[in-house]
PDB file of C-alpha atoms in Angstrom:
ATOM      1  CA  GLN O  74      69.647 112.370  78.270  1.00  0.00           C
ATOM      2  CA  GLY O  75      66.542 114.412  79.034  1.00  0.00           C
ATOM      3  CA  GLN O  76      65.559 112.572  82.201  1.00  0.00           C
ATOM      4  CA  SER O  77      63.349 113.469  85.142  1.00  0.00           C
ATOM      5  CA  ASP O  78      65.045 114.415  88.412  1.00  0.00           C
ATOM      6  CA  ILE O  79      64.127 111.073  89.978  1.00  0.00           C
ATOM      7  CA  THR O  80      65.439 109.084  87.018  1.00  0.00           C
ATOM      8  CA  ARG O  81      68.599 111.166  86.936  1.00  0.00           C
ATOM      9  CA  ARG O  82      69.070 110.837  90.702  1.00  0.00           C
ATOM     10  CA  PHE O  83      68.621 107.100  90.860  1.00  0.00           C
ATOM     11  CA  GLY O  84      69.356 106.204  87.254  1.00  0.00           C
ATOM     12  CA  GLY O  85      72.572 104.833  85.865  1.00  0.00           C
ATOM     13  CA  LEU O  86      75.892 106.566  85.732  1.00  0.00           C
ATOM     14  CA  GLY O  87      74.699 108.878  82.952  1.00  0.00           C
ATOM     15  CA  LEU O  88      77.385 107.602  80.615  1.00  0.00           C
ATOM     16  CA  GLY O  89      75.444 106.944  77.383  1.00  0.00           C
ATOM     17  CA  LEU O  90      76.657 109.962  75.431  1.00  0.00           C
ATOM     18  CA  THR O  91      80.009 109.933  77.206  1.00  0.00           C
ATOM     19  CA  ILE O  92      80.625 106.329  76.155  1.00  0.00           C
ATOM     20  CA  SER O  93      79.598 107.145  72.588  1.00  0.00           C
ATOM     21  CA  LYS O  94      81.885 110.179  72.446  1.00  0.00           C
ATOM     22  CA  THR O  95      84.803 108.282  74.004  1.00  0.00           C
ATOM     23  CA  LEU O  96      84.467 105.449  71.490  1.00  0.00           C
ATOM     24  CA  ILE O  97      84.121 107.850  68.569  1.00  0.00           C
ATOM     25  CA  ASP O  98      87.098 109.920  69.771  1.00  0.00           C
ATOM     26  CA  ALA O  99      89.169 106.744  70.145  1.00  0.00           C
ATOM     27  CA  HIS O 100      88.530 106.058  66.469  1.00  0.00           C
ATOM     28  CA  GLY O 101      89.416 109.618  65.440  1.00  0.00           C
ATOM     29  CA  GLY O 102      85.820 110.532  64.636  1.00  0.00           C
ATOM     30  CA  HIS O 103      83.348 113.281  65.457  1.00  0.00           C
ATOM     31  CA  ILE O 104      79.765 113.327  66.743  1.00  0.00           C
ATOM     32  CA  ARG O 105      77.191 116.079  66.216  1.00  0.00           C
ATOM     33  CA  VAL O 106      73.666 116.441  67.564  1.00  0.00           C
ATOM     34  CA  GLN O 107      70.659 118.419  66.371  1.00  0.00           C
ATOM     35  CA  SER O 108      67.396 118.879  68.255  1.00  0.00           C
ATOM     36  CA  THR O 109      64.466 121.269  68.048  1.00  0.00           C
ATOM     37  CA  GLY O 110      63.933 121.182  71.825  1.00  0.00           C
ATOM     38  CA  LYS O 111      63.181 119.125  74.897  1.00  0.00           C
ATOM     39  CA  ASN O 112      61.081 115.998  74.270  1.00  0.00           C
ATOM     40  CA  GLN O 113      61.320 116.571  70.496  1.00  0.00           C
ATOM     41  CA  GLY O 114      63.913 113.894  69.795  1.00  0.00           C
ATOM     42  CA  ALA O 115      67.392 114.359  68.430  1.00  0.00           C
ATOM     43  CA  THR O 116      69.471 113.438  65.410  1.00  0.00           C
ATOM     44  CA  PHE O 117      73.022 112.257  66.030  1.00  0.00           C
ATOM     45  CA  THR O 118      75.569 112.292  63.221  1.00  0.00           C
ATOM     46  CA  VAL O 119      78.786 110.303  63.563  1.00  0.00           C
ATOM     47  CA  GLU O 120      81.756 110.743  61.230  1.00  0.00           C
ATOM     48  CA  LEU O 121      84.563 108.170  61.356  1.00  0.00           C
ATOM     49  CA  ASN O 122      87.864 108.045  59.499  1.00  0.00           C
ATOM     50  CA  THR O 123      88.614 104.995  57.380  1.00  0.00           C
ATOM     51  CA  VAL O 124      92.342 104.945  58.199  1.00  0.00           C
ATOM     52  CA  GLU O 125      93.184 102.442  60.952  1.00  0.00           C
ATOM     53  CA  ARG O 126      95.466 103.374  63.837  1.00  0.00           C
ATOM     54  CA  PRO O 127      98.195 100.890  64.847  1.00  0.00           C
ATOM     55  CA  ILE O 128      96.993  98.574  67.610  1.00  0.00           C
ATOM     56  CA  GLU O 129      98.444  95.903  69.857  1.00  0.00           C
ATOM     57  CA  ARG O 130      96.900  93.264  72.045  1.00  0.00           C
ATOM     58  CA  ASP O 131      96.621  93.784  75.785  1.00  0.00           C
ATOM     59  CA  GLY O 132      96.939  90.972  78.331  1.00  0.00           C
ATOM     60  CA  HIS O 133      93.253  90.091  77.916  1.00  0.00           C
ATOM     61  CA  GLY O 134      93.386  89.602  74.140  1.00  0.00           C
ATOM     62  CA  GLU O 135      91.802  92.986  73.402  1.00  0.00           C
ATOM     63  CA  ASP O 136      93.068  95.541  70.937  1.00  0.00           C
ATOM     64  CA  VAL O 137      94.716  98.596  72.512  1.00  0.00           C
ATOM     65  CA  PRO O 138      95.595 101.738  70.523  1.00  0.00           C
ATOM     66  CA  ALA O 139      99.361 102.334  70.573  1.00  0.00           C
ATOM     67  CA  ASP O 140      98.980 105.689  72.345  1.00  0.00           C
ATOM     68  CA  ARG O 141      97.176 103.979  75.271  1.00  0.00           C
ATOM     69  CA  LYS O 142      99.964 101.479  76.059  1.00  0.00           C
ATOM     70  CA  ARG O 143     101.805 103.997  78.240  1.00  0.00           C
ATOM     71  CA  ASP O 144      98.642 104.761  80.273  1.00  0.00           C
ATOM     72  CA  VAL O 145      97.984 101.053  80.854  1.00  0.00           C
ATOM     73  CA  ALA O 146     101.509 100.522  82.182  1.00  0.00           C
ATOM     74  CA  VAL O 147     101.095 103.367  84.696  1.00  0.00           C
ATOM     75  CA  THR O 148      97.696 102.208  86.013  1.00  0.00           C
ATOM     76  CA  SER O 149      98.038  98.414  85.903  1.00  0.00           C
ATOM     77  CA  ASP O 150      98.581  97.907  89.627  1.00  0.00           C
ATOM     78  CA  ARG O 151      95.787 100.254  90.775  1.00  0.00           C
ATOM     79  CA  ARG O 152      92.690  98.625  92.263  1.00  0.00           C
ATOM     80  CA  LEU O 153      89.391 100.502  92.056  1.00  0.00           C
ATOM     81  CA  LEU O 154      86.066  99.581  93.644  1.00  0.00           C
ATOM     82  CA  LEU O 155      83.131 100.681  91.476  1.00  0.00           C
ATOM     83  CA  VAL O 156      79.748 100.739  93.228  1.00  0.00           C
ATOM     84  CA  ASP O 157      76.525 101.191  91.265  1.00  0.00           C
ATOM     85  CA  ASP O 158      73.285  99.229  91.100  1.00  0.00           C
ATOM     86  CA  HIS O 159      72.744  99.688  87.348  1.00  0.00           C
ATOM     87  CA  TYR O 160      74.435  96.702  85.732  1.00  0.00           C
ATOM     88  CA  ASP O 161      74.714  97.965  82.151  1.00  0.00           C
ATOM     89  CA  THR O 162      76.253 101.340  82.941  1.00  0.00           C
ATOM     90  CA  CYS O 163      78.457  99.761  85.589  1.00  0.00           C
ATOM     91  CA  LEU O 164      79.706  97.200  83.060  1.00  0.00           C
ATOM     92  CA  SER O 165      80.395  99.940  80.504  1.00  0.00           C
ATOM     93  CA  MET O 166      82.380 101.998  82.991  1.00  0.00           C
ATOM     94  CA  LYS O 167      84.249  98.899  84.193  1.00  0.00           C
ATOM     95  CA  ARG O 168      85.298  98.069  80.634  1.00  0.00           C
ATOM     96  CA  MET O 169      86.380 101.640  79.896  1.00  0.00           C
ATOM     97  CA  LEU O 170      88.499 101.781  83.058  1.00  0.00           C
ATOM     98  CA  GLU O 171      89.979  98.332  82.416  1.00  0.00           C
ATOM     99  CA  ARG O 172      90.986  99.498  78.938  1.00  0.00           C
ATOM    100  CA  ARG O 173      92.953 102.215  80.741  1.00  0.00           C
ATOM    101  CA  GLY O 174      94.698  99.494  82.752  1.00  0.00           C
ATOM    102  CA  TYR O 175      92.911  99.713  86.098  1.00  0.00           C
ATOM    103  CA  GLN O 176      91.904  96.592  88.028  1.00  0.00           C
ATOM    104  CA  ILE O 177      88.170  97.012  88.642  1.00  0.00           C
ATOM    105  CA  THR O 178      86.002  95.255  91.198  1.00  0.00           C
ATOM    106  CA  VAL O 179      82.265  95.891  90.980  1.00  0.00           C
ATOM    107  CA  ALA O 180      79.626  95.975  93.713  1.00  0.00           C
ATOM    108  CA  HIS O 181      75.936  96.637  93.062  1.00  0.00           C
ATOM    109  CA  SER O 182      74.964  97.624  96.611  1.00  0.00           C
ATOM    110  CA  ALA O 183      76.535  99.156  99.687  1.00  0.00           C
ATOM    111  CA  GLU O 184      76.417  95.768 101.426  1.00  0.00           C
ATOM    112  CA  GLN O 185      78.359  94.126  98.584  1.00  0.00           C
ATOM    113  CA  ALA O 186      80.888  96.967  98.669  1.00  0.00           C
ATOM    114  CA  VAL O 187      81.479  96.553 102.411  1.00  0.00           C
ATOM    115  CA  GLU O 188      82.042  92.812 101.922  1.00  0.00           C
ATOM    116  CA  LYS O 189      84.506  93.420  99.070  1.00  0.00           C
ATOM    117  CA  VAL O 190      86.485  95.877 101.220  1.00  0.00           C
ATOM    118  CA  ARG O 191      86.627  93.305 104.043  1.00  0.00           C
ATOM    119  CA  THR O 192      88.319  90.767 101.780  1.00  0.00           C
ATOM    120  CA  GLN O 193      90.315  92.897  99.309  1.00  0.00           C
ATOM    121  CA  GLU O 194      92.525  95.981  99.217  1.00  0.00           C
ATOM    122  CA  PHE O 195      91.584  99.004  97.084  1.00  0.00           C
ATOM    123  CA  ASP O 196      93.279 102.237  96.085  1.00  0.00           C
ATOM    124  CA  LEU O 197      90.090 104.164  95.259  1.00  0.00           C
ATOM    125  CA  LEU O 198      86.306 104.020  95.606  1.00  0.00           C
ATOM    126  CA  ILE O 199      83.962 105.289  92.884  1.00  0.00           C
ATOM    127  CA  SER O 200      80.385 105.205  94.154  1.00  0.00           C
ATOM    128  CA  ASP O 201      76.985 106.324  93.004  1.00  0.00           C
ATOM    129  CA  ILE O 202      75.102 108.139  95.753  1.00  0.00           C
ATOM    130  CA  GLY O 203      71.696 106.529  95.054  1.00  0.00           C
ATOM    131  CA  LEU O 204      72.291 102.901  96.055  1.00  0.00           C
ATOM    132  CA  PRO O 205      69.388 100.517  96.761  1.00  0.00           C
ATOM    133  CA  ASP O 206      70.242  99.618 100.367  1.00  0.00           C
ATOM    134  CA  ARG O 207      71.706 102.904 101.641  1.00  0.00           C
ATOM    135  CA  SER O 208      73.281 106.049 100.285  1.00  0.00           C
ATOM    136  CA  GLY O 209      76.802 106.351  98.953  1.00  0.00           C
ATOM    137  CA  TYR O 210      77.401 108.866 101.754  1.00  0.00           C
ATOM    138  CA  GLU O 211      76.590 106.228 104.376  1.00  0.00           C
ATOM    139  CA  LEU O 212      78.771 103.709 102.558  1.00  0.00           C
ATOM    140  CA  MET O 213      81.786 106.032 102.540  1.00  0.00           C
ATOM    141  CA  ARG O 214      81.360 106.856 106.239  1.00  0.00           C
ATOM    142  CA  GLU O 215      81.257 103.150 107.100  1.00  0.00           C
ATOM    143  CA  LEU O 216      84.280 102.272 104.969  1.00  0.00           C
ATOM    144  CA  ARG O 217      86.360 105.086 106.451  1.00  0.00           C
ATOM    145  CA  LEU O 218      85.954 103.636 109.946  1.00  0.00           C
ATOM    146  CA  ASN O 219      88.506 100.921 109.096  1.00  0.00           C
ATOM    147  CA  LYS O 220      90.070 101.796 105.739  1.00  0.00           C
ATOM    148  CA  ARG O 221      91.620 104.948 104.349  1.00  0.00           C
ATOM    149  CA  PHE O 222      91.424 105.407 100.606  1.00  0.00           C
ATOM    150  CA  PRO O 223      90.046 108.270  98.521  1.00  0.00           C
ATOM    151  CA  GLY O 224      86.584 108.197  97.015  1.00  0.00           C
ATOM    152  CA  ILE O 225      84.729 109.810  94.132  1.00  0.00           C
ATOM    153  CA  ALA O 226      80.990 110.407  94.552  1.00  0.00           C
ATOM    154  CA  LEU O 227      78.801 110.242  91.434  1.00  0.00           C
ATOM    155  CA  SER O 228      75.462 112.036  91.625  1.00  0.00           C
ATOM    156  CA  GLY O 229      72.741 113.520  89.471  1.00  0.00           C
ATOM    157  CA  PHE O 230      72.843 116.545  91.747  1.00  0.00           C
ATOM    158  CA  GLY O 231      75.688 119.035  91.830  1.00  0.00           C
ATOM    159  CA  SER O 232      74.700 121.911  94.079  1.00  0.00           C
ATOM    160  CA  GLU O 233      77.164 123.303  96.598  1.00  0.00           C
ATOM    161  CA  GLN O 234      75.186 121.492  99.304  1.00  0.00           C
ATOM    162  CA  ASP O 235      75.556 118.161  97.441  1.00  0.00           C
ATOM    163  CA  VAL O 236      79.304 118.672  97.035  1.00  0.00           C
ATOM    164  CA  ASN O 237      79.679 119.608 100.712  1.00  0.00           C
ATOM    165  CA  GLN O 238      77.651 116.581 101.795  1.00  0.00           C
ATOM    166  CA  ALA O 239      79.950 114.322  99.763  1.00  0.00           C
ATOM    167  CA  ARG O 240      83.065 115.896 101.292  1.00  0.00           C
ATOM    168  CA  GLU O 241      81.641 115.643 104.808  1.00  0.00           C
ATOM    169  CA  ALA O 242      81.030 111.924 104.216  1.00  0.00           C
ATOM    170  CA  GLY O 243      84.701 111.513 103.274  1.00  0.00           C
ATOM    171  CA  PHE O 244      84.668 111.658  99.473  1.00  0.00           C
ATOM    172  CA  ALA O 245      87.637 113.510  97.996  1.00  0.00           C
ATOM    173  CA  GLU O 246      85.688 114.491  94.860  1.00  0.00           C
ATOM    174  CA  HIS O 247      82.089 114.844  93.707  1.00  0.00           C
ATOM    175  CA  LEU O 248      81.251 114.475  89.992  1.00  0.00           C
ATOM    176  CA  THR O 249      77.855 115.294  88.544  1.00  0.00           C
ATOM    177  CA  LYS O 250      76.060 113.103  86.012  1.00  0.00           C
ATOM    178  CA  PRO O 251      76.163 112.766  83.129  1.00  0.00           C
ATOM    179  CA  ILE O 252      79.776 111.837  83.789  1.00  0.00           C
ATOM    180  CA  ASN O 253      82.471 113.157  81.479  1.00  0.00           C
ATOM    181  CA  PHE O 254      84.782 110.134  81.226  1.00  0.00           C
ATOM    182  CA  GLU O 255      87.868 112.236  80.500  1.00  0.00           C
ATOM    183  CA  ARG O 256      87.215 114.307  83.635  1.00  0.00           C
ATOM    184  CA  LEU O 257      86.625 111.144  85.667  1.00  0.00           C
ATOM    185  CA  GLU O 258      89.898 109.684  84.433  1.00  0.00           C
ATOM    186  CA  LYS O 259      91.829 112.866  85.293  1.00  0.00           C
ATOM    187  CA  THR O 260      90.223 112.910  88.750  1.00  0.00           C
ATOM    188  CA  ILE O 261      91.222 109.275  89.320  1.00  0.00           C
ATOM    189  CA  GLN O 262      94.804 109.966  88.241  1.00  0.00           C
ATOM    190  CA  SER O 263      95.009 113.054  90.446  1.00  0.00           C
ATOM    191  CA  LEU O 264      93.709 111.250  93.542  1.00  0.00           C
ATOM    192  CA  LEU O 265      95.919 108.216  93.027  1.00  0.00           C
ATOM    193  CA  SER O 266      99.053 110.298  92.463  1.00  0.00           C
ATOM    194  CA  SER O 267      98.415 112.407  95.570  1.00  0.00           C
ATOM    195  CA  ASP O 268      97.650 109.274  97.615  1.00  0.00           C
ATOM    196  CA  SER O 269     100.843 107.405  96.653  1.00  0.00           C
TER     197      SER O 269
END
């Protein structure tokens, strides 16, 4: 997690610890970290319960905790476009959102995203700002010329200027990396409920 500004700006979604915490929380566990300082390494301790929670299968043959069934029913018809050029973090986020019931389409560049929007309908855009072919800001401006759906900008930078730049481009929200998945999910739900 201790990355340089350039790595953080153009790196993945910053979800490593968030994914770990989400998975551990889903299993009723706890995670702790100890470190003596920057660039000194860290020790992570994970505690998990041995009692299993009741689960059911979702439509894709995956196990779904019983308390998530309601969320899946509410989100199952919502189509999200996720744009990020880092395949591993994009895949992780896609899986986490699909487990919540969203229909996720992935693009790894602004050009791919534009093509997907030409051929499909979406309820929400989630885009990294540092894309390989142009910025997420430019992507949102282009998409808003013909389509109207809310967007969430993901960035390693979170100054007031960064937030304002995202809003000026047409994004409804700006989230700073590393992304807190619970906050992302609440933001998605808020935007989709206000847009319906």
